[in-house]
Amino acid sequence: MKVTIVGGGIGGLATALAFHRRGWRVEVLERAPEFTEIGAGLSIQPNGLRALDQLGLGDALRSGGLGDPLAGIRGANGNWLIRNDVDDLKRRFGQWVTVHRAALVDLLRAELPAEALRPGTNVHVVRPEGTVRHSGGTTDADLVVGADGVHSVTRRSLWPDIPGPRYVGYTTWRFIAPPHPVDGSVETWGRGQRFGHVPMPDGNVYCYLMANAPLNSRTGLERLRARFAGWHDPIPALLDSARADAVRQHDTYELPKLRAYFAGKVALLGDAAHAMTPNLGQGACQALEDAVTLAATVDALGVGAGLSEYDRVRRPRTQLIAHRSRQVGAPAHWAWPPLTALRDAALPRLPSAFFARSVTPAYTWTP
Ligand SMILES: Cc1cc2nc3c(=O)[nH]c(=O)nc-3n(C[C@H](O)[C@H](O)[C@H](O)COP(=O)(O)OP(=O)(O)OC[C@H]3O[C@@H](n4cnc5c(N)ncnc54)[C@H](O)[C@@H]3O)c2cc1C
């Protein structure tokens, strides 16, 4: 049996590996000239790590060092708005890791046969009967998987009438800062913007900033430093230590809900199926869950019944998590001062298990 995968990001490579482990012939068509993830870090939360265990890669990631769950949310002046019991989160949910994105891609890629990887191949059209037209010709397969991200050609080919991605109104910048003392993994919320820093096992600090901005605004490091000037330590220092060429800017999109994650012999997964805001740090974790579930169901039940089962299991879960992700992040982007003052007064009064409860559906997944 042969599976052709459109897109060689984290979702596509994990899918290729899941099928390869089950003895399928795999082919990954990636339009970029090489398989890599550019820049910045990635938190793999307990559910994502369990999915990687299914691929035999969990321990390889853990051996690089474990990461920290969110210690809490501070206000711009440094006051705690929400404070989590980090040890309790680890006891409840398991382990976290924070990795360089490229390191995870390299780990996945290294397990695949070289002939399975076709970089520099731009896919133009995907047909439900399993035919893929691309810059190198045409390919037929028993199963095609669209793992081609938020602007998915696969999705557009299958459902041309469904609207495309919607910009959510805020943009993200990510970079890895050199080693610096930080108080765990912390988010800071201001008015219409926030800053997150996550210590990495190698001592560096993964930083992400999100700010209300028009679509396609191009904001340089100097403007970012000005936006976050006066915020509590170590935020200005982390921004000062950033290299301008290492800061990656992403407009943040969501996709309208689909009524199915497959058509004919073609399945969608990862951001192509359910792009979500990064507020819960779950996009890649969900793509990993998708990958191992898809391979397990299709391999066990055959393509027809397996795709129906994949859809039945994955669609409600990923759509719920996308919804939660949007909800939990929304207050960080309120900009009207009376509303943010109300938020800052209300958050410290939430029950101490509030955060743990809100992430329970995401983190407790088991294969
Ligand atoms: C700021 C930010 C922080 C995040 N933090 C986290 C986090 O901490 N934890 C987490 O789990 N998730 C996080 N995410 C989400 C995560 O990055 C994504 O959900 C995940 O990378 C999606 O992987 P994917 O493989 O589905 O799609 P992508 O990574 O978008 O990969 C799609 C691939 O398809 C290729 N492609 C596209 N079109 C074509 C075509 N026509 N032909 C051939 N190839 C094509 C692209 O080149 C790309 O390589 C974050 C996202 C953002 C924006």
XYZ file of C-alpha atoms and ligand atoms in Angstrom:
420
model
C 0.000 0.000 0.000
C 1.240 3.462 -0.839
C 0.487 6.755 0.900
C 1.359 10.102 -0.653
C 1.624 12.971 1.784
C 1.318 16.579 0.666
C 3.501 18.757 2.897
C 6.564 17.828 4.928
C 6.097 19.884 8.111
C 5.766 18.250 11.516
C 2.331 16.784 10.654
C 3.379 15.397 7.268
C 6.651 13.855 8.453
C 4.986 12.304 11.523
C 2.321 10.799 9.242
C 4.973 9.424 6.912
C 6.772 7.824 9.834
C 3.572 6.366 11.314
C 2.774 4.647 7.982
C 6.390 3.655 7.352
C 6.481 1.910 10.741
C 3.437 -0.098 9.603
C 5.128 -1.239 6.414
C 3.492 1.166 3.935
C 5.381 2.722 1.048
C 5.481 6.449 1.759
C 6.151 9.536 -0.329
C 6.283 13.089 1.033
C 5.867 15.937 -1.465
C 7.251 19.176 -0.035
C 7.396 22.385 -2.015
C 10.321 23.879 -0.068
C 13.786 22.986 -1.413
C 14.572 21.125 1.830
C 12.797 19.619 4.815
C 13.253 21.977 7.716
C 11.374 24.227 10.111
C 12.685 27.739 10.230
C 13.512 29.236 13.579
C 12.200 29.200 17.114
C 11.038 26.674 19.630
C 8.082 24.413 20.148
C 6.506 23.062 23.311
C 5.476 19.465 23.079
C 2.922 18.945 25.786
C 2.086 15.628 27.477
C -0.379 14.515 24.786
C 2.069 15.326 21.973
C 4.811 13.441 23.752
C 2.529 10.391 24.055
C 1.932 10.564 20.297
C 5.694 10.710 19.721
C 6.059 7.649 21.961
C 3.873 5.817 19.433
C 6.460 6.672 16.798
C 9.306 5.512 19.053
C 10.703 9.054 19.371
C 9.487 10.209 22.799
C 12.627 9.126 24.635
C 14.923 10.722 22.072
C 13.235 14.046 22.822
C 13.207 13.517 26.575
C 16.924 12.738 26.550
C 17.546 16.324 25.376
C 15.983 17.551 28.645
C 12.481 18.125 29.906
C 10.542 21.381 29.739
C 8.276 23.251 32.115
C 4.524 23.645 32.083
C 3.168 27.196 32.298
C 4.077 28.634 35.711
C 1.459 31.328 35.276
C 0.406 34.627 33.767
C 1.738 37.982 34.934
C 0.562 41.507 34.245
C 2.920 43.904 32.449
C 4.071 45.248 35.845
C 5.036 41.725 36.955
C 2.121 40.996 39.302
C 0.827 37.446 39.048
C -2.633 37.220 37.468
C -2.695 33.410 37.497
C -0.153 31.240 39.259
C 0.014 27.515 38.609
C 1.385 24.742 40.781
C 3.948 23.400 38.307
C 4.605 20.189 40.260
C 0.884 19.479 40.433
C 0.584 19.963 36.642
C 3.411 17.492 36.063
C 1.818 14.982 38.467
C -1.565 15.292 36.770
C -0.526 15.262 33.130
C 3.017 13.899 32.668
C 6.079 15.382 30.980
C 6.675 18.405 28.743
C 9.562 19.130 26.414
C 10.542 22.331 24.637
C 12.626 21.787 21.534
C 14.048 23.654 18.576
C 11.540 23.116 15.766
C 14.267 22.079 13.379
C 15.470 19.406 15.833
C 12.055 17.729 15.833
C 11.869 17.852 12.035
C 15.374 16.341 11.802
C 14.426 13.564 14.217
C 11.349 12.632 12.177
C 13.155 12.894 8.849
C 16.099 10.766 9.950
C 13.778 7.794 10.508
C 12.424 7.882 6.949
C 14.015 6.315 3.868
C 15.696 8.980 1.710
C 13.690 7.929 -1.373
C 10.436 8.779 0.464
C 11.311 12.478 0.616
C 10.654 14.669 -2.405
C 11.603 18.268 -1.598
C 11.110 20.961 -4.223
C 7.790 19.395 -5.302
C 4.914 21.860 -5.428
C 1.470 20.242 -5.401
C -1.136 21.927 -7.605
C -4.243 19.733 -7.350
C -5.416 16.717 -5.349
C -8.303 14.532 -6.527
C -10.511 12.443 -4.199
C -9.686 9.288 -6.176
C -6.065 9.559 -4.965
C -4.372 11.437 -7.809
C -1.951 14.265 -7.059
C -0.745 16.694 -9.744
C 2.495 18.438 -8.879
C 5.511 20.191 -10.346
C 7.197 16.811 -10.961
C 4.237 15.171 -12.747
C 1.324 13.074 -11.450
C 1.225 10.525 -8.637
C -1.439 7.934 -7.753
C -1.704 6.380 -4.329
C -3.965 4.168 -2.210
C -4.223 7.053 0.248
C -3.350 10.756 0.006
C -2.871 12.895 3.105
C -3.085 16.675 2.926
C -0.677 17.958 5.584
C 0.029 21.171 3.705
C -0.733 23.704 6.408
C -3.217 26.506 6.856
C -3.183 27.597 3.184
C -3.721 23.979 2.093
C -4.036 23.241 -1.617
C -5.457 19.834 -0.721
C -8.292 21.401 1.231
C -9.014 23.862 -1.562
C -8.990 21.071 -4.161
C -11.500 18.991 -2.198
C -13.785 21.776 -0.983
C -13.372 24.780 -3.302
C -16.531 26.435 -1.954
C -15.511 26.488 1.701
C -13.964 29.837 2.691
C -10.221 29.943 3.323
C -8.237 31.019 6.395
C -9.447 33.960 8.487
C -6.918 36.300 10.107
C -7.736 36.456 13.824
C -6.533 40.042 14.354
C -3.190 39.405 16.016
C 0.251 38.520 14.791
C 2.995 36.463 16.426
C 6.761 36.952 16.536
C 9.046 34.154 17.741
C 12.730 33.942 18.496
C 15.205 32.052 20.650
C 17.187 34.262 23.015
C 20.617 33.287 24.389
C 20.781 31.939 27.968
C 19.197 34.326 30.482
C 17.780 33.774 33.986
C 13.969 33.442 33.777
C 11.357 32.380 36.315
C 10.078 29.308 34.444
C 7.617 29.299 31.585
C 5.583 32.484 31.946
C 3.163 34.575 29.892
C 2.659 38.275 30.451
C -0.529 40.004 29.383
C -0.878 43.696 28.657
C -3.413 45.581 26.562
C -3.772 43.903 23.172
C -0.386 42.252 23.417
C 1.490 39.631 25.368
C 4.910 38.096 25.762
C 5.771 34.488 26.602
C 9.124 33.070 27.595
C 9.961 29.392 27.987
C 13.334 28.143 29.266
C 14.811 25.479 26.994
C 16.804 22.498 28.250
C 19.930 23.836 26.495
C 19.747 27.075 28.508
C 18.363 29.260 25.711
C 14.996 30.956 26.114
C 12.198 30.490 23.582
C 10.230 33.754 23.345
C 6.960 34.529 21.602
C 5.134 37.838 21.330
C 1.596 38.362 20.137
C 0.106 41.741 19.378
C -3.047 43.124 17.801
C -2.023 44.272 14.333
C -3.439 44.624 10.832
C -2.904 41.674 8.490
C 0.474 41.772 6.711
C 1.910 44.470 8.979
C 5.652 44.126 8.924
C 7.010 45.094 12.314
C 10.747 45.126 12.991
C 12.559 44.383 16.220
C 12.994 48.046 17.148
C 9.221 48.588 17.095
C 8.737 45.454 19.192
C 11.281 46.667 21.746
C 9.360 49.951 21.948
C 6.009 48.151 22.350
C 7.270 46.125 25.309
C 9.460 48.813 26.903
C 8.677 49.206 30.595
C 7.337 45.655 30.969
C 8.687 43.673 33.903
C 12.079 41.918 33.899
C 13.315 39.982 31.983
C 11.180 41.009 28.992
C 13.164 44.081 27.831
C 16.452 42.190 28.326
C 15.219 39.218 26.266
C 14.158 41.566 23.478
C 17.477 43.401 23.628
C 19.344 40.110 23.213
C 17.321 39.032 20.144
C 18.980 39.081 16.731
C 16.795 40.810 14.148
C 17.375 38.074 11.555
C 16.247 35.379 14.024
C 12.810 36.878 14.687
C 10.034 35.162 12.700
C 6.726 36.889 12.144
C 3.489 34.944 11.549
C 0.027 36.261 10.915
C -2.352 34.106 12.942
C -5.194 32.325 11.167
C -8.072 30.040 11.922
C -10.047 27.934 9.478
C -13.801 27.479 9.291
C -14.896 24.114 10.650
C -15.082 21.275 8.152
C -17.900 18.701 8.134
C -15.434 15.908 7.292
C -11.680 15.428 7.401
C -11.684 13.192 4.320
C -13.156 12.829 0.840
C -12.698 9.666 -1.200
C -9.144 8.445 -0.611
C -7.858 11.786 0.692
C -7.504 12.764 4.371
C -6.589 16.112 5.892
C -4.590 16.576 9.067
C -2.693 19.123 11.127
C -3.152 22.806 10.301
C -4.712 21.927 6.924
C -7.654 20.395 8.799
C -7.904 22.546 11.918
C -5.457 25.462 12.076
C -5.861 26.992 15.512
C -4.572 29.983 17.420
C -1.328 29.235 19.294
C -2.813 30.091 22.708
C -2.812 26.517 24.017
C 0.389 25.528 22.182
C -1.509 22.568 20.741
C -1.289 22.864 16.928
C 1.681 20.542 16.444
C 0.579 18.270 19.299
C -2.770 17.798 17.553
C -1.012 17.134 14.233
C 1.021 14.396 15.960
C -2.127 12.862 17.454
C -3.769 13.007 13.990
C -0.795 11.257 12.400
C -0.651 8.261 14.716
C -4.462 7.896 14.792
C -4.775 8.033 11.008
C -2.111 5.375 10.463
C -3.579 3.102 13.147
C -7.181 3.301 11.880
C -6.438 3.023 8.156
C -3.956 0.205 8.666
C -6.410 -1.740 10.830
C -9.674 -1.102 8.946
C -8.647 -0.383 5.360
C -8.854 2.992 3.626
C -12.665 3.393 3.451
C -13.639 2.403 7.000
C -10.360 3.699 8.415
C -10.939 7.231 7.114
C -14.482 7.272 8.545
C -13.139 6.189 11.912
C -10.326 8.766 11.761
C -12.906 11.465 11.074
C -15.212 10.253 13.858
C -12.414 10.311 16.424
C -10.370 13.326 15.389
C -12.818 15.955 14.136
C -14.771 16.635 17.361
C -11.596 16.627 19.447
C -9.561 18.977 17.282
C -12.492 21.346 16.742
C -13.059 21.516 20.505
C -9.392 22.280 21.144
C -9.338 24.959 18.440
C -12.382 26.545 20.094
C -10.801 26.390 23.586
C -7.583 27.831 22.241
C -9.379 30.860 20.847
C -11.345 31.337 24.089
C -8.415 31.162 26.515
C -6.326 33.600 24.512
C -8.999 36.205 23.836
C -8.631 38.267 27.066
C -4.947 38.885 26.316
C -6.029 40.835 23.247
C -8.571 43.065 24.936
C -7.317 46.598 24.540
C -9.953 48.818 26.188
C -8.463 49.922 29.552
C -11.633 49.435 31.706
C -11.954 45.890 30.360
C -8.310 44.975 30.956
C -8.519 46.456 34.466
C -11.522 44.215 35.135
C -9.618 41.231 33.720
C -6.572 41.947 35.879
C -8.762 42.186 38.965
C -10.752 39.034 38.173
C -8.018 36.587 37.115
C -6.258 36.378 40.520
C -9.618 35.389 42.045
C -10.036 32.303 39.878
C -9.836 28.941 41.666
C -6.272 27.610 41.776
C -7.162 24.595 39.589
C -8.619 26.818 36.843
C -5.716 26.402 34.429
C -5.423 22.652 35.029
C -9.127 22.231 34.340
C -9.021 24.253 31.134
C -6.188 22.173 29.638
C -7.397 18.766 30.827
C -9.144 17.788 27.553
C -6.012 18.575 25.561
C -3.360 17.074 27.814
C -5.073 13.821 28.839
C -5.203 12.201 25.391
C -3.904 8.675 25.191
C -3.451 6.679 21.957
C 3.591 31.425 17.207
C 3.214 30.004 17.194
C 3.565 29.195 18.273
C 3.206 27.860 18.277
N 3.577 27.099 19.338
C 3.231 25.806 19.371
C 3.629 24.978 20.463
O 4.323 25.420 21.370
N 3.220 23.684 20.470
C 2.457 23.171 19.447
O 2.102 21.985 19.521
N 2.094 23.930 18.391
C 2.465 25.221 18.322
N 2.123 25.983 17.243
C 1.372 25.383 16.128
C 2.267 24.580 15.196
O 3.376 25.339 14.787
C 1.481 24.147 13.962
O 0.206 23.704 14.330
C 2.203 22.994 13.274
O 3.506 23.373 12.910
C 1.402 22.567 12.050
O 2.113 21.574 11.362
P 1.589 21.080 9.949
O 2.577 20.043 9.525
O 0.155 20.722 10.014
O 1.664 22.345 8.995
P 2.924 23.204 8.529
O 3.964 23.259 9.570
O 2.375 24.493 8.020
O 3.550 22.379 7.326
C 2.959 22.378 6.052
C 4.029 21.992 5.046
O 3.397 21.845 3.777
C 4.193 22.460 2.797
N 3.314 22.834 1.692
C 2.344 23.781 1.692
N 1.733 23.843 0.506
C 2.330 22.904 -0.276
C 2.137 22.489 -1.622
N 1.217 23.072 -2.419
N 2.915 21.496 -2.109
C 3.862 20.897 -1.323
N 4.090 21.274 -0.045
C 3.330 22.245 0.465
C 4.819 23.657 3.504
O 5.982 24.102 2.855
C 5.095 23.063 4.879
O 6.366 22.468 4.939
C 2.475 27.324 17.196
C 2.139 28.118 16.103
C 2.501 29.455 16.090
C 2.132 30.309 14.914
